[in-house]
Coordinates of C-alpha atoms in Angstrom, one line a residue:
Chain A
X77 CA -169.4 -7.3 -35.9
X78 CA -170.4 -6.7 -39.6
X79 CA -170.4 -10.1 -40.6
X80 CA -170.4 -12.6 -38.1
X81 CA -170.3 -15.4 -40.0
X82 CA -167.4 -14.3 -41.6
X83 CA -165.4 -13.5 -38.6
X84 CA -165.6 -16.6 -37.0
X85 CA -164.6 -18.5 -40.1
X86 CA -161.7 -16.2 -40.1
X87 CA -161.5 -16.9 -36.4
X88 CA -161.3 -21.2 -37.0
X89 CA -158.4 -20.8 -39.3
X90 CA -156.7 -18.6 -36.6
X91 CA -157.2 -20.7 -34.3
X92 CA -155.7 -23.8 -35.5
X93 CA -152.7 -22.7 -36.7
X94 CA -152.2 -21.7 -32.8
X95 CA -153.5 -24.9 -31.9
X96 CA -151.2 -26.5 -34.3
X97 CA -148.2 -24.2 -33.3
X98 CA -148.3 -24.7 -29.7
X99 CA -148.1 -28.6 -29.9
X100 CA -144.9 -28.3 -32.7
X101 CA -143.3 -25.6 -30.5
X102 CA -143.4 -27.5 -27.5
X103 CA -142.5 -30.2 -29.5
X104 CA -139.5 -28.9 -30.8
X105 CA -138.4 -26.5 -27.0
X106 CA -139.0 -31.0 -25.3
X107 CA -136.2 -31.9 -27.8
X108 CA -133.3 -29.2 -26.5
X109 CA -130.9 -30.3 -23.8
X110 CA -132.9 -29.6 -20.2
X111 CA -131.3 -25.9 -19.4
X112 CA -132.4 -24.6 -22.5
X113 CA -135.8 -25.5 -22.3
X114 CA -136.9 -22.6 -19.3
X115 CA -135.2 -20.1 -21.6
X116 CA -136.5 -21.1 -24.5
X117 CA -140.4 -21.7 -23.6
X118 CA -140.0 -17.7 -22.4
X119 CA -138.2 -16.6 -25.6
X120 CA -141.5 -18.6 -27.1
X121 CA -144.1 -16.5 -25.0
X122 CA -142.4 -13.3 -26.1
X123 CA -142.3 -14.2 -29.7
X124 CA -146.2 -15.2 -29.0
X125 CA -146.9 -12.0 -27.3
X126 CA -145.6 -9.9 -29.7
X127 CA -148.1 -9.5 -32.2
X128 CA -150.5 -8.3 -29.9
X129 CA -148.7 -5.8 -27.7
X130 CA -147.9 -4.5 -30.7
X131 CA -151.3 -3.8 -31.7
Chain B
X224 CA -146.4 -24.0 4.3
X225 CA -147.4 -25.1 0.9
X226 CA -150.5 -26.7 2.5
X227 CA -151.6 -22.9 4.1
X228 CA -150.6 -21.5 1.0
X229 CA -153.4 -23.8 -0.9
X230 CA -155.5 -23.1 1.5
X231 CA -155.5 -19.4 1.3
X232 CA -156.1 -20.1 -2.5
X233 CA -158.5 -21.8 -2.6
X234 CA -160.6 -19.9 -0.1
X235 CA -160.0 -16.9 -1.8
X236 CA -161.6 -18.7 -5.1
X237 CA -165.0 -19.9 -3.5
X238 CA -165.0 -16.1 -2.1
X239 CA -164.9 -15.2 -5.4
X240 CA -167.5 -17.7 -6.6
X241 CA -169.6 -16.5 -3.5
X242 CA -169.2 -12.7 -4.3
X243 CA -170.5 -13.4 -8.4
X244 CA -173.4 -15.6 -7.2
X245 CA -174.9 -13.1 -4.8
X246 CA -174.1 -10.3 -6.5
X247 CA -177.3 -8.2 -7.7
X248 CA -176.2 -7.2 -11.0
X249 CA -179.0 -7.7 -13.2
X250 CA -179.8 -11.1 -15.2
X251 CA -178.8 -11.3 -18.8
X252 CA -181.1 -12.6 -21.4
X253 CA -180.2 -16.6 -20.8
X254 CA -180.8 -15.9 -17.1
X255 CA -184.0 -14.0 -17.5
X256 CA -185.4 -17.0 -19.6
X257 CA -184.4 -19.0 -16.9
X258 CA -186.5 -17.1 -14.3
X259 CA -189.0 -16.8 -16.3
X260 CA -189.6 -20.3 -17.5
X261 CA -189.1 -21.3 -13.6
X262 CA -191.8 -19.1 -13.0
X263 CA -194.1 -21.0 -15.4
X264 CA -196.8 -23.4 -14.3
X265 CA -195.6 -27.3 -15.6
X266 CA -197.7 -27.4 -18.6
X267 CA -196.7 -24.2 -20.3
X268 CA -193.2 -25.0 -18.7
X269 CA -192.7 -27.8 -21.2
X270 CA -194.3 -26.0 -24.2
X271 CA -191.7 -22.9 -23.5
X272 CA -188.7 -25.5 -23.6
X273 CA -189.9 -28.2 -26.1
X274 CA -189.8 -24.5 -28.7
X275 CA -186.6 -23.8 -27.1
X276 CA -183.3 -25.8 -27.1
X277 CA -182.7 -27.3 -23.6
X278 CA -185.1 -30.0 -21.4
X279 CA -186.8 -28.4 -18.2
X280 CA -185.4 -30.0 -15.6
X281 CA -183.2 -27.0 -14.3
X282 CA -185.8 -24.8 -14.3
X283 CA -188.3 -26.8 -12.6
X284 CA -184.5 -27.3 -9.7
X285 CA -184.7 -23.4 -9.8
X286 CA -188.7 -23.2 -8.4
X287 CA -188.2 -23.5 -5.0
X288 CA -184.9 -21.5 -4.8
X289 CA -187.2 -18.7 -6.5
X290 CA -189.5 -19.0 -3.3
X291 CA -186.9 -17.6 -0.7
X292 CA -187.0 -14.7 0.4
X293 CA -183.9 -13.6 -1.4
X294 CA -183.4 -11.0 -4.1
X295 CA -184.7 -12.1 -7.2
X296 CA -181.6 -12.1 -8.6
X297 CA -179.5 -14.2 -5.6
X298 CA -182.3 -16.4 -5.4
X299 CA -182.0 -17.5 -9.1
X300 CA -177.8 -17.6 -9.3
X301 CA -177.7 -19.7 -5.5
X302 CA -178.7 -23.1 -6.9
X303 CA -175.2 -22.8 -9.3
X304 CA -172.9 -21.4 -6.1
X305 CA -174.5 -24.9 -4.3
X306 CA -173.3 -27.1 -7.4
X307 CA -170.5 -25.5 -7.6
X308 CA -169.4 -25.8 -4.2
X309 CA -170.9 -29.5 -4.3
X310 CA -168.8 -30.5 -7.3
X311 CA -165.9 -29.5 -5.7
X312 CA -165.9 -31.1 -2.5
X313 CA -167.0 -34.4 -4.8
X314 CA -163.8 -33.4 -7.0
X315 CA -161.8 -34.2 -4.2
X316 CA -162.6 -37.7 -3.9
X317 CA -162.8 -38.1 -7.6
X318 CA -159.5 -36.9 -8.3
X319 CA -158.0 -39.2 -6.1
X320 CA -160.1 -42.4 -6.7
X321 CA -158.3 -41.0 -10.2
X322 CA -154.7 -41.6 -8.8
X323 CA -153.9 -38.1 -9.2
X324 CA -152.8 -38.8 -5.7
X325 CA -150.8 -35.4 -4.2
X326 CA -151.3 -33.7 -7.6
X327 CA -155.6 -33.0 -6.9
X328 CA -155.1 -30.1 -4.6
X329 CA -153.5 -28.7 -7.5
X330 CA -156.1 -29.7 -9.7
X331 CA -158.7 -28.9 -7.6
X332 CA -157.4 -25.4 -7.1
X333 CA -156.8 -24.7 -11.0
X334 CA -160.6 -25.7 -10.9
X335 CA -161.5 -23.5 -8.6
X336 CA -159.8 -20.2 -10.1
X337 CA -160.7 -21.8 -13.9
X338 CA -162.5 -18.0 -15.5
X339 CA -165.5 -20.4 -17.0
X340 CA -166.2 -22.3 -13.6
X341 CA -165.9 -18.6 -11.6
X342 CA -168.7 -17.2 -14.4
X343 CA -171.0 -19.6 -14.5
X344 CA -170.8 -20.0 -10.5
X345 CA -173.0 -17.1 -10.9
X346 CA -175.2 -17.4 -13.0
X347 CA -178.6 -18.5 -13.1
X348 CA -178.2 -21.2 -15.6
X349 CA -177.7 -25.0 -15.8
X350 CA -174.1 -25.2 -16.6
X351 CA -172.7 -25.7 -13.0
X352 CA -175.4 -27.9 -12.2
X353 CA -174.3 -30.1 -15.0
X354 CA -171.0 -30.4 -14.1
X355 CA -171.9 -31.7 -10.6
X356 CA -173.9 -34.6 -11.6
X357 CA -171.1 -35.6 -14.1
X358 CA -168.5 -35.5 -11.2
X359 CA -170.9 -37.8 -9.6
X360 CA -171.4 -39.8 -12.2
X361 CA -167.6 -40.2 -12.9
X362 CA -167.7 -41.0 -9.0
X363 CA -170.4 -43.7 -9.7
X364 CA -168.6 -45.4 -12.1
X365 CA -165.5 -45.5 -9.8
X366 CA -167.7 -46.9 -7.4
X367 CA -169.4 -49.4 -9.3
X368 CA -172.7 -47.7 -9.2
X369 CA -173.7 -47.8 -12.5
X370 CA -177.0 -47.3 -12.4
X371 CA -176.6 -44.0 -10.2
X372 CA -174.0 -43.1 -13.3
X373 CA -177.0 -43.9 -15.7
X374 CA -179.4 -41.7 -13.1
X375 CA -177.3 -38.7 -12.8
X376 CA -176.1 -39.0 -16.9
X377 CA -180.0 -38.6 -17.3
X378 CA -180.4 -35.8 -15.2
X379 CA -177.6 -33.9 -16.9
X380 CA -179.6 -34.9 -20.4
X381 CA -182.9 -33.2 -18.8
X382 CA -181.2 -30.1 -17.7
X383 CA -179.4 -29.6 -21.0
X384 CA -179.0 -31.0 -24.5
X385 CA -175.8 -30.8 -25.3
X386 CA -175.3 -33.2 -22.1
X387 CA -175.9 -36.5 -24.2
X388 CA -172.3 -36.2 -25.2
X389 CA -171.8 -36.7 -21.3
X390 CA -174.0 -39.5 -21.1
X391 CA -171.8 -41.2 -24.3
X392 CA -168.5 -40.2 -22.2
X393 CA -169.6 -41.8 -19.2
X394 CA -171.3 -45.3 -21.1
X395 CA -167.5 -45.5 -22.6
X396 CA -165.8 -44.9 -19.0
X397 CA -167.9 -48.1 -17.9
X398 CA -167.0 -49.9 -20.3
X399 CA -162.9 -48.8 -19.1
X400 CA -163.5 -49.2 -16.0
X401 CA -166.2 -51.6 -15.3
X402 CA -167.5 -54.0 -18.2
X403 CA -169.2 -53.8 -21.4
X404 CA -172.3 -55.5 -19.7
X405 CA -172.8 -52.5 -17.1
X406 CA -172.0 -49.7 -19.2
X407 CA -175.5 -50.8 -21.3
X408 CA -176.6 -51.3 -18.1
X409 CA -175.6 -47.2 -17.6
X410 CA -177.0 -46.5 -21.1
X411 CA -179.9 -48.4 -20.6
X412 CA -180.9 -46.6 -17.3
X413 CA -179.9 -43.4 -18.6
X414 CA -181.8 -44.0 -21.9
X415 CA -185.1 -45.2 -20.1
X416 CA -185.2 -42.3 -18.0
X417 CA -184.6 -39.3 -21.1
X418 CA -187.5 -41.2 -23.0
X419 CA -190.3 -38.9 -22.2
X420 CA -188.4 -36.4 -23.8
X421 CA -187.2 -38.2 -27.1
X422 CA -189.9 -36.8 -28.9
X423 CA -189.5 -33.4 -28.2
X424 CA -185.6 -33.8 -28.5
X425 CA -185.9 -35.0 -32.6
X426 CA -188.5 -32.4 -32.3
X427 CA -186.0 -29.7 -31.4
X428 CA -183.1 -31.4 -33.1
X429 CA -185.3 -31.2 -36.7
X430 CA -185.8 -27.6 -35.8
X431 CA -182.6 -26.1 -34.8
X432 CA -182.1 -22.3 -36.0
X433 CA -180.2 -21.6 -39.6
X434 CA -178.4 -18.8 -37.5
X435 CA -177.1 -21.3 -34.9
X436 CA -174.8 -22.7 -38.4
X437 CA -171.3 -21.8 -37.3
X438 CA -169.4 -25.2 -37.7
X439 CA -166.2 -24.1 -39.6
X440 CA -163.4 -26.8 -38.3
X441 CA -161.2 -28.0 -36.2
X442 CA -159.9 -24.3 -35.3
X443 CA -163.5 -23.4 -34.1
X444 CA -162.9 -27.0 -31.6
X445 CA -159.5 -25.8 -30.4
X446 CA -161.2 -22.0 -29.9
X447 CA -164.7 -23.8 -27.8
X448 CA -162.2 -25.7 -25.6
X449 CA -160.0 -22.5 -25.0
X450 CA -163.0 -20.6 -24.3
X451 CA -164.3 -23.4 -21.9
X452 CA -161.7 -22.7 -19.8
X453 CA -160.5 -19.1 -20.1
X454 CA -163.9 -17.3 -20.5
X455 CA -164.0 -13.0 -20.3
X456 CA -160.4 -12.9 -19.3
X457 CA -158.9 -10.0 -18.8
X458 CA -156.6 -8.2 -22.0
X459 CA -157.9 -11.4 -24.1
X460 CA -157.2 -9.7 -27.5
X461 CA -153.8 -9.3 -26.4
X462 CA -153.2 -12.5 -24.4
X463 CA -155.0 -15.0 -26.1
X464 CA -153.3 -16.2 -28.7
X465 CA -150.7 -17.1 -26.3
X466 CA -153.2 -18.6 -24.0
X467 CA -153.9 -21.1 -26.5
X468 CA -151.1 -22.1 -27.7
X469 CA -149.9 -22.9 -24.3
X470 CA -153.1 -24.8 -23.4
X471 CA -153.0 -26.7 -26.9
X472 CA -149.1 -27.5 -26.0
X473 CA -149.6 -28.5 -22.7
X474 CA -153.1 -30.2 -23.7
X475 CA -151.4 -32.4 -26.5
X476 CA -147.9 -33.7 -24.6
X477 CA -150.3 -33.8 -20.9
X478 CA -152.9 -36.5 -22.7
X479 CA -149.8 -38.3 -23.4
X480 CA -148.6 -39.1 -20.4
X481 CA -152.6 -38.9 -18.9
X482 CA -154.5 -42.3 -17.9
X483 CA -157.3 -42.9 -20.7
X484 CA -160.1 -42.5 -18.0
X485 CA -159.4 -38.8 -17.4
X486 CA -159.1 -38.4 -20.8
X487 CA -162.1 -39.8 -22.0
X488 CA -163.8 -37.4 -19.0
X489 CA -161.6 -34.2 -20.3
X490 CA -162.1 -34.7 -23.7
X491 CA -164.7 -37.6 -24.8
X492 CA -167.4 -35.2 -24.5
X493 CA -166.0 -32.3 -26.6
X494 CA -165.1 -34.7 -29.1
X495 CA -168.6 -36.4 -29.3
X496 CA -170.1 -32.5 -29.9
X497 CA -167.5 -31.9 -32.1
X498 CA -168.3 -35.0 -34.0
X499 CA -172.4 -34.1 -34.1
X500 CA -171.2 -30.6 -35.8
X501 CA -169.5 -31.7 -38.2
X502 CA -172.5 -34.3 -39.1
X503 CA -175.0 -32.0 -39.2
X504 CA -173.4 -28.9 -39.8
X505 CA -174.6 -27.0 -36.8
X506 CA -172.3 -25.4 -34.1
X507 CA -173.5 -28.0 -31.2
X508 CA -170.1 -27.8 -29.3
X509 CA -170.2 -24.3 -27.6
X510 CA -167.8 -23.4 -24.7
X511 CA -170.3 -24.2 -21.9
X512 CA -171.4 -26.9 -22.3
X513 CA -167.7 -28.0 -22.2
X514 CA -168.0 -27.1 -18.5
X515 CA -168.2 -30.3 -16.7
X516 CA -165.1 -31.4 -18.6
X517 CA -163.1 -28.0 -17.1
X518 CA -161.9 -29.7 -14.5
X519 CA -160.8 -33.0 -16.1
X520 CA -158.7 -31.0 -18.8
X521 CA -157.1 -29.4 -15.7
X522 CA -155.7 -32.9 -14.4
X523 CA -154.7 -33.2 -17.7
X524 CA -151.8 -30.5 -17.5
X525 CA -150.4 -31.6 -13.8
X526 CA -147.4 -34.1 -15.7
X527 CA -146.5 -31.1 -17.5
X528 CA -146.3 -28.5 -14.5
X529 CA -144.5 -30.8 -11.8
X530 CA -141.8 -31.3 -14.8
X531 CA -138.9 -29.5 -12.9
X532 CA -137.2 -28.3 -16.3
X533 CA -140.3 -26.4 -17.9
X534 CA -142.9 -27.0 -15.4
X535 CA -142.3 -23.2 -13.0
X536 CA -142.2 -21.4 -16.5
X537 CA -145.6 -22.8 -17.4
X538 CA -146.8 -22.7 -14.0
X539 CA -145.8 -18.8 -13.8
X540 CA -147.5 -18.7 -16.8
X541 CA -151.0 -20.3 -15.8
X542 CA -151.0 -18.1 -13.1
X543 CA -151.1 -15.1 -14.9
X544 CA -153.4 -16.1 -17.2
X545 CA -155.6 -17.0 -14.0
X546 CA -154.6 -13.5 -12.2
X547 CA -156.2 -11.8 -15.8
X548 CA -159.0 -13.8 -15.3
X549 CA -160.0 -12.8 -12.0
X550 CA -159.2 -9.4 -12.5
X551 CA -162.1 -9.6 -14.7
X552 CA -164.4 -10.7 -12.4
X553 CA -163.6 -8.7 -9.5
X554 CA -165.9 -6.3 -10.9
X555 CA -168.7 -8.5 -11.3
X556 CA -169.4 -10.6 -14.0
X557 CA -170.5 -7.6 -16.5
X558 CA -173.0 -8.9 -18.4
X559 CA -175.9 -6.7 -18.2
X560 CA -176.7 -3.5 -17.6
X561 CA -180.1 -2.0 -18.2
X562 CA -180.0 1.2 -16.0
X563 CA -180.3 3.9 -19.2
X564 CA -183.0 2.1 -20.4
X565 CA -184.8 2.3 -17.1
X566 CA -183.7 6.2 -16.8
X567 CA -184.5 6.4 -20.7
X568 CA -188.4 4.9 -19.8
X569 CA -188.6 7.2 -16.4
X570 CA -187.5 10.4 -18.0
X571 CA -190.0 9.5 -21.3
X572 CA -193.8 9.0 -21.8
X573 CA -193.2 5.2 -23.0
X574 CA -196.2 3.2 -23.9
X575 CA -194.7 0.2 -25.5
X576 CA -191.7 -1.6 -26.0
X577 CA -190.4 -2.8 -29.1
X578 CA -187.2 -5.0 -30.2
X579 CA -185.2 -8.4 -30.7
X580 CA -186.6 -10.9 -28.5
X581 CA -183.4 -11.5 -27.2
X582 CA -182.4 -7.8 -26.2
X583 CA -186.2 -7.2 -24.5
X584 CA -186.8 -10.7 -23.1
X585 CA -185.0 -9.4 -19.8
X586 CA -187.0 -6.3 -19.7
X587 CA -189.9 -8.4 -18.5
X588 CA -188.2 -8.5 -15.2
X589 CA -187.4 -5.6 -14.9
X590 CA -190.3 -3.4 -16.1
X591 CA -192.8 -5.7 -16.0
X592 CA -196.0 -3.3 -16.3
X593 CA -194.6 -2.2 -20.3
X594 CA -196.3 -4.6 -22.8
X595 CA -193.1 -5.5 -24.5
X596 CA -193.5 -6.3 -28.2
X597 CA -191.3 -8.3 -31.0
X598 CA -192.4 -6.8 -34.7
X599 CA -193.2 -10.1 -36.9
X600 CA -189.9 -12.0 -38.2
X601 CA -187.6 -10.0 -35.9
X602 CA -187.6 -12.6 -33.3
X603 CA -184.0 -14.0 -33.3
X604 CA -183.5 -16.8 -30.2
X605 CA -186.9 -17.2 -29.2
X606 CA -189.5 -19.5 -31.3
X607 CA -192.6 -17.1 -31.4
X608 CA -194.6 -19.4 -29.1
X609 CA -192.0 -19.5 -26.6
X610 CA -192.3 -15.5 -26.5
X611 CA -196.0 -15.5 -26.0
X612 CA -195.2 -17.6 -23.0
X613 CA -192.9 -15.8 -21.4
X614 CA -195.1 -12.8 -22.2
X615 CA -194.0 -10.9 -24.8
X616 CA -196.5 -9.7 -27.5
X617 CA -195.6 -11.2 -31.5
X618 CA -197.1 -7.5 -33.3
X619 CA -197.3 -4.4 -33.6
X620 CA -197.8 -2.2 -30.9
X621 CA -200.8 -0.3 -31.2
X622 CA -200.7 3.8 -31.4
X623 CA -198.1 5.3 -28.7
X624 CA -194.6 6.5 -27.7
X625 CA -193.0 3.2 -28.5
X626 CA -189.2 3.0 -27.0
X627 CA -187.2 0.3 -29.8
X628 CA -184.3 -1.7 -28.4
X629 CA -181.9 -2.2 -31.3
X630 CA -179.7 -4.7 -30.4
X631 CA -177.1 -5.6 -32.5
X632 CA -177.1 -9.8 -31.7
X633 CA -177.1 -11.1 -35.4
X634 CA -176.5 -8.0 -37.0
X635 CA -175.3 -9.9 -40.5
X636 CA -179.4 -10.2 -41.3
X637 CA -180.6 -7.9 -43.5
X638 CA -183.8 -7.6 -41.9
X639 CA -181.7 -6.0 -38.9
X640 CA -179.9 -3.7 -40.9
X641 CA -183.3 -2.7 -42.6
X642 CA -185.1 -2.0 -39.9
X643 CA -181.9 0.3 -38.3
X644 CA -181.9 2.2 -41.7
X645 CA -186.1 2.8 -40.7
X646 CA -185.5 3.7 -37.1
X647 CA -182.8 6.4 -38.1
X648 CA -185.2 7.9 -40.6
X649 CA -188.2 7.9 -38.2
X650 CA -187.2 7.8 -34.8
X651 CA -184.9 9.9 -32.0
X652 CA -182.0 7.9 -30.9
X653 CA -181.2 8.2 -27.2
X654 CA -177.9 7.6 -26.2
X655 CA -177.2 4.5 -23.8
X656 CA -174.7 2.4 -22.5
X657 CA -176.7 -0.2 -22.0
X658 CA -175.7 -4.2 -22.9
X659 CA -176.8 -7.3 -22.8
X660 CA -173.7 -9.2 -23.8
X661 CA -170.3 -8.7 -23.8
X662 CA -170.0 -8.1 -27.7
X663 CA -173.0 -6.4 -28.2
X664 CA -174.0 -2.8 -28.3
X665 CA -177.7 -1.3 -28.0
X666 CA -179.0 1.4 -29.0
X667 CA -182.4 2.9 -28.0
X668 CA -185.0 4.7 -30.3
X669 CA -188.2 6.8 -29.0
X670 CA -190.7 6.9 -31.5
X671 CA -194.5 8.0 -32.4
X672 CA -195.7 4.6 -33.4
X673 CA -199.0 5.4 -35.6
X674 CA -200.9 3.4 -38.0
X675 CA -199.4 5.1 -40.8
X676 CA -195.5 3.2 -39.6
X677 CA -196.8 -0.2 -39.6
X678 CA -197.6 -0.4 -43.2
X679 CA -194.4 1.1 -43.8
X680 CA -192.6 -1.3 -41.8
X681 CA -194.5 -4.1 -43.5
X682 CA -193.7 -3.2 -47.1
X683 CA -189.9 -3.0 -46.1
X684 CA -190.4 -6.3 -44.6
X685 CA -192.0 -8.0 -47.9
X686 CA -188.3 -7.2 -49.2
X687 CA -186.7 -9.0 -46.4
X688 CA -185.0 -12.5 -46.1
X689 CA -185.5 -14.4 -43.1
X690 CA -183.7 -13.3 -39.7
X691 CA -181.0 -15.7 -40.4
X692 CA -177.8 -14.3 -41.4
X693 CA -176.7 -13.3 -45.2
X694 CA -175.5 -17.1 -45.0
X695 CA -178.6 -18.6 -44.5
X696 CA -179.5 -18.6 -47.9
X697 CA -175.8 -19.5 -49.2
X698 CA -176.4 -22.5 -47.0
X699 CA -179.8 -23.7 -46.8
X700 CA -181.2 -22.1 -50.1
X701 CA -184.4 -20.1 -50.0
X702 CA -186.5 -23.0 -48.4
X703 CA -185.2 -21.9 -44.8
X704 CA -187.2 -20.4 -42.4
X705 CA -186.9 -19.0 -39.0

């Protein structure tokens, strides 16, 4: 919490690049023939995950 | 089977609600202004909230529950469990008058377990309240009532500001739904009745704090509306970047195949707000006074989950993001905790209080014999009027044992910072883990308060910039004030 202000500017461009990314993603896993799509929207959440079980 | 399954579910998520709202952890500081302005005769009632930010009506609603014979701090959470309760039996009938037909149990239940609506079913504050008059408004306007609509859009405007955007939602759901001529007619009713307080609305609008200036962008939108719905979940560093890119996903291709008149109630509202931010450049959209819309936005993702390629991924999904939020609030809703400083006062000769208005307002409460004081210009939430009215003292203490709060709320000002530097020079820091907020840490500091500190304090004060933020005078130049 040194500079708030800072941190949630920080925070808005974070947030809509995931914004932006979930709606292309699902975009993109709607467009695959139907079997794929369960596989792919988990391959998705791990890719998403990552980042942060990792920290 | 499914039907006993729902069942089970959704009992289990008014338990919940039940065991937050009569819990007996202490108030926070938004509840303890509640309380305290409820406790306030009329007059003074509407000179405390004309200096604040939101209309009296909730407070005056919380009176009488004050008067039972309840724990002070049941007594002041029970009016949200009742409107929380109340807006979901209505929710029922809404969502089907909404042709969500076998789909509203579902939305219901996400409702139900939504983190934001399991909060704020506990707390003593106006949010839940809000969100059950604009479930009866949308219910209204089904109905063809429009001046109830216009009633109830009014009420939500008296209980809180940000609750105009709710009154514009529900003037263009007429208009869908009904015709342009009664949807004034819902404007017009609604408008009539908030007129008393216009004044003191442009008052407060003219007057809104340079350290409330967060507006950054669309990201900040897509973050309120995230938080609206998953709020204090459980491993949300970790999970939440997931979370919501999943919600924005499911919000986008849902809306598509959603009817406009759940949309404009799921996300007319936010957008007005949103809108009014980026006009004026202060952060008016925050996550809850999104409530109302919570469950709205949940109807919104029902095409998506029945989908039978995706739609048990994303449900298995939703469900653990609603498991982490629970898990957060099966120990309570964890927002305060003043038990060190009570030890810290028991176990010292204390004489005064000193500190933020916004970490000592709840103190009031709960040691109310203390005189509690805010040093000049270090008031942060509180206009210094509406302090003196709740009863804290705008000074210096005089000569004593003085016990500061330093609470760590807008910590960018450099008035903050210099008065830490002072206190670890001059005073004995007692160890606490004592909070106020969920971000926030406090620390306490026992001090001999003698005349020969004030004029010290005073001369390191002539150096300071108001308590706004290092980008209060990036933004606003040196003409601000606070």
């Amino acid at each position: 919490m040194s500079n708030w202000h800072e941190m949630v500017s920080q925070q808005d461009q974070v947030c809509l690049i995931l914004a932006l990314l979930g709606i292309l993603l699902s975009g993109f896993v709607a467009l695959l023939p139907a079997k794929l799509r369960p596989p792919a929207l988990i391959v998705l959440v791990l890719v998403a995950l990552s980042p942060g079980l990792i920290r | 089977m499914r039907d006993r399954w729902w069942l089970i579910l959704l009992a289990a998520a008014l338990a919940m609600q039940a065991r937050l709202a009569f819990s007996t952890e202490p108030l926070w500081y938004d509840e303890a202004f509640s309380v305290l302005a409820a406790r306030l005769p009329l007059a003074k009632l509407w000179q405390v909230c004309a200096a604040d930010v939101h209309p009296p009506l909730y407070y005056l609603l919380l009176k009488p529950f004050l008067a039972l014979p309840l724990r002070m701090e049941v007594a002041a959470r029970l009016p949200s469990l009742v409107a929380t309760w109340g807006a979901m039996a209505l929710l029922w009938t809404v969502l089907g008058r909404l042709g969500l037909g076998n789909n509203r149990k579902w939305a219901l239940l996400l409702t139900a377990w939504m983190p934001s609506v399991l909060n704020f079913s506990g707390e003593a504050r106006m949010y839940a309240m809000v969100m059950l008059c604009f479930v009866g408004a949308v219910w209204a306007v089904w109905e063809g009532h429009w001046w109830l609509a216009g009633v109830l859009g009014a009420a939500m405007a008296w209980m809180q500001s940000a609750a105009l955007a709710y009154v514009a939602a529900l003037v263009l759901l007429a208009w869908v739904r009904l015709d342009l001529r009664r949807a004034a007619g819902l404007g017009a009713v609604a408008g009539i009745l908030y007129l008393p307080w216009l004044p003191e609305a442009v008052r407060q609008a003219g007057a809104l704090r340079a350290h409330w200036i967060w507006w950054n962008g669309p990201g900040t939108v897509a973050y309120m509306l995230y938080r609206a719905i998953f709020y204090k979940m459980a491993l949300d560093s970790v999970i939440s970047p997931l979370a919501m890119m999943v919600l924005a996903g499911m919000g986008f291709w849902g809306a598509l195949r959603t009817r406009r008149e759940i949309l404009i109630a799921a996300y007319g509202p936010p957008a007005v707000m949103a809108a009014a931010s980026m006009l004026s450049g202060h952060g008016l959209l925050l996550h809850r006074g999104v409530l109302p819309s919570v469950p709205f936005i949940a109807a919104t993702w029902l095409p998506i989950l029945r989908r039978r390629d995706v739609g048990r991924v994303l449900q298995g999904m939703l469900a653990i993001f609603l498991a982490l939020g629970a898990v957060k609030f099966a120990g309570g809703k964890g927002d305060a905790r003043y038990a060190d400083i009570m030890e810290a006062i028991r176990q010292n000769r204390v004489d005064a209080i000193v500190g933020v208005n916004s970490a000592v307002l709840p103190l009031r409460l709960y040691v109310p014999n203390l005189p509690i004081y805010v040093v000049p210009g270090l008031g942060d939430i509180l206009s210094d009027s509406a302090a003196t009215n709740l009863g804290l003292h705008i000074g210096y203490p005089p000569e004593g044992r003085v016990l500061f709060v330093d609470f760590e709320l807008i910590s960018a000002s450099r008035l903050e910072r210099a008065v830490a530097e002072w206190l670890r020079n001059c005073g004995q820091e007692i160890p606490v883990s004592a909070k106020d907020f969920a971000s926030q840490t406090t620390t306490l500091w026992l001090l001999d308060w003698r005349p020969g500190t004030i004029p010290s304090l005073r001369n390191s004060a002539a150096g300071w910039r108001p308590n706004c933020g290092e980008n209060c005078a990036k933004s606003h130049g040196s003409s601000s004030t606070d």
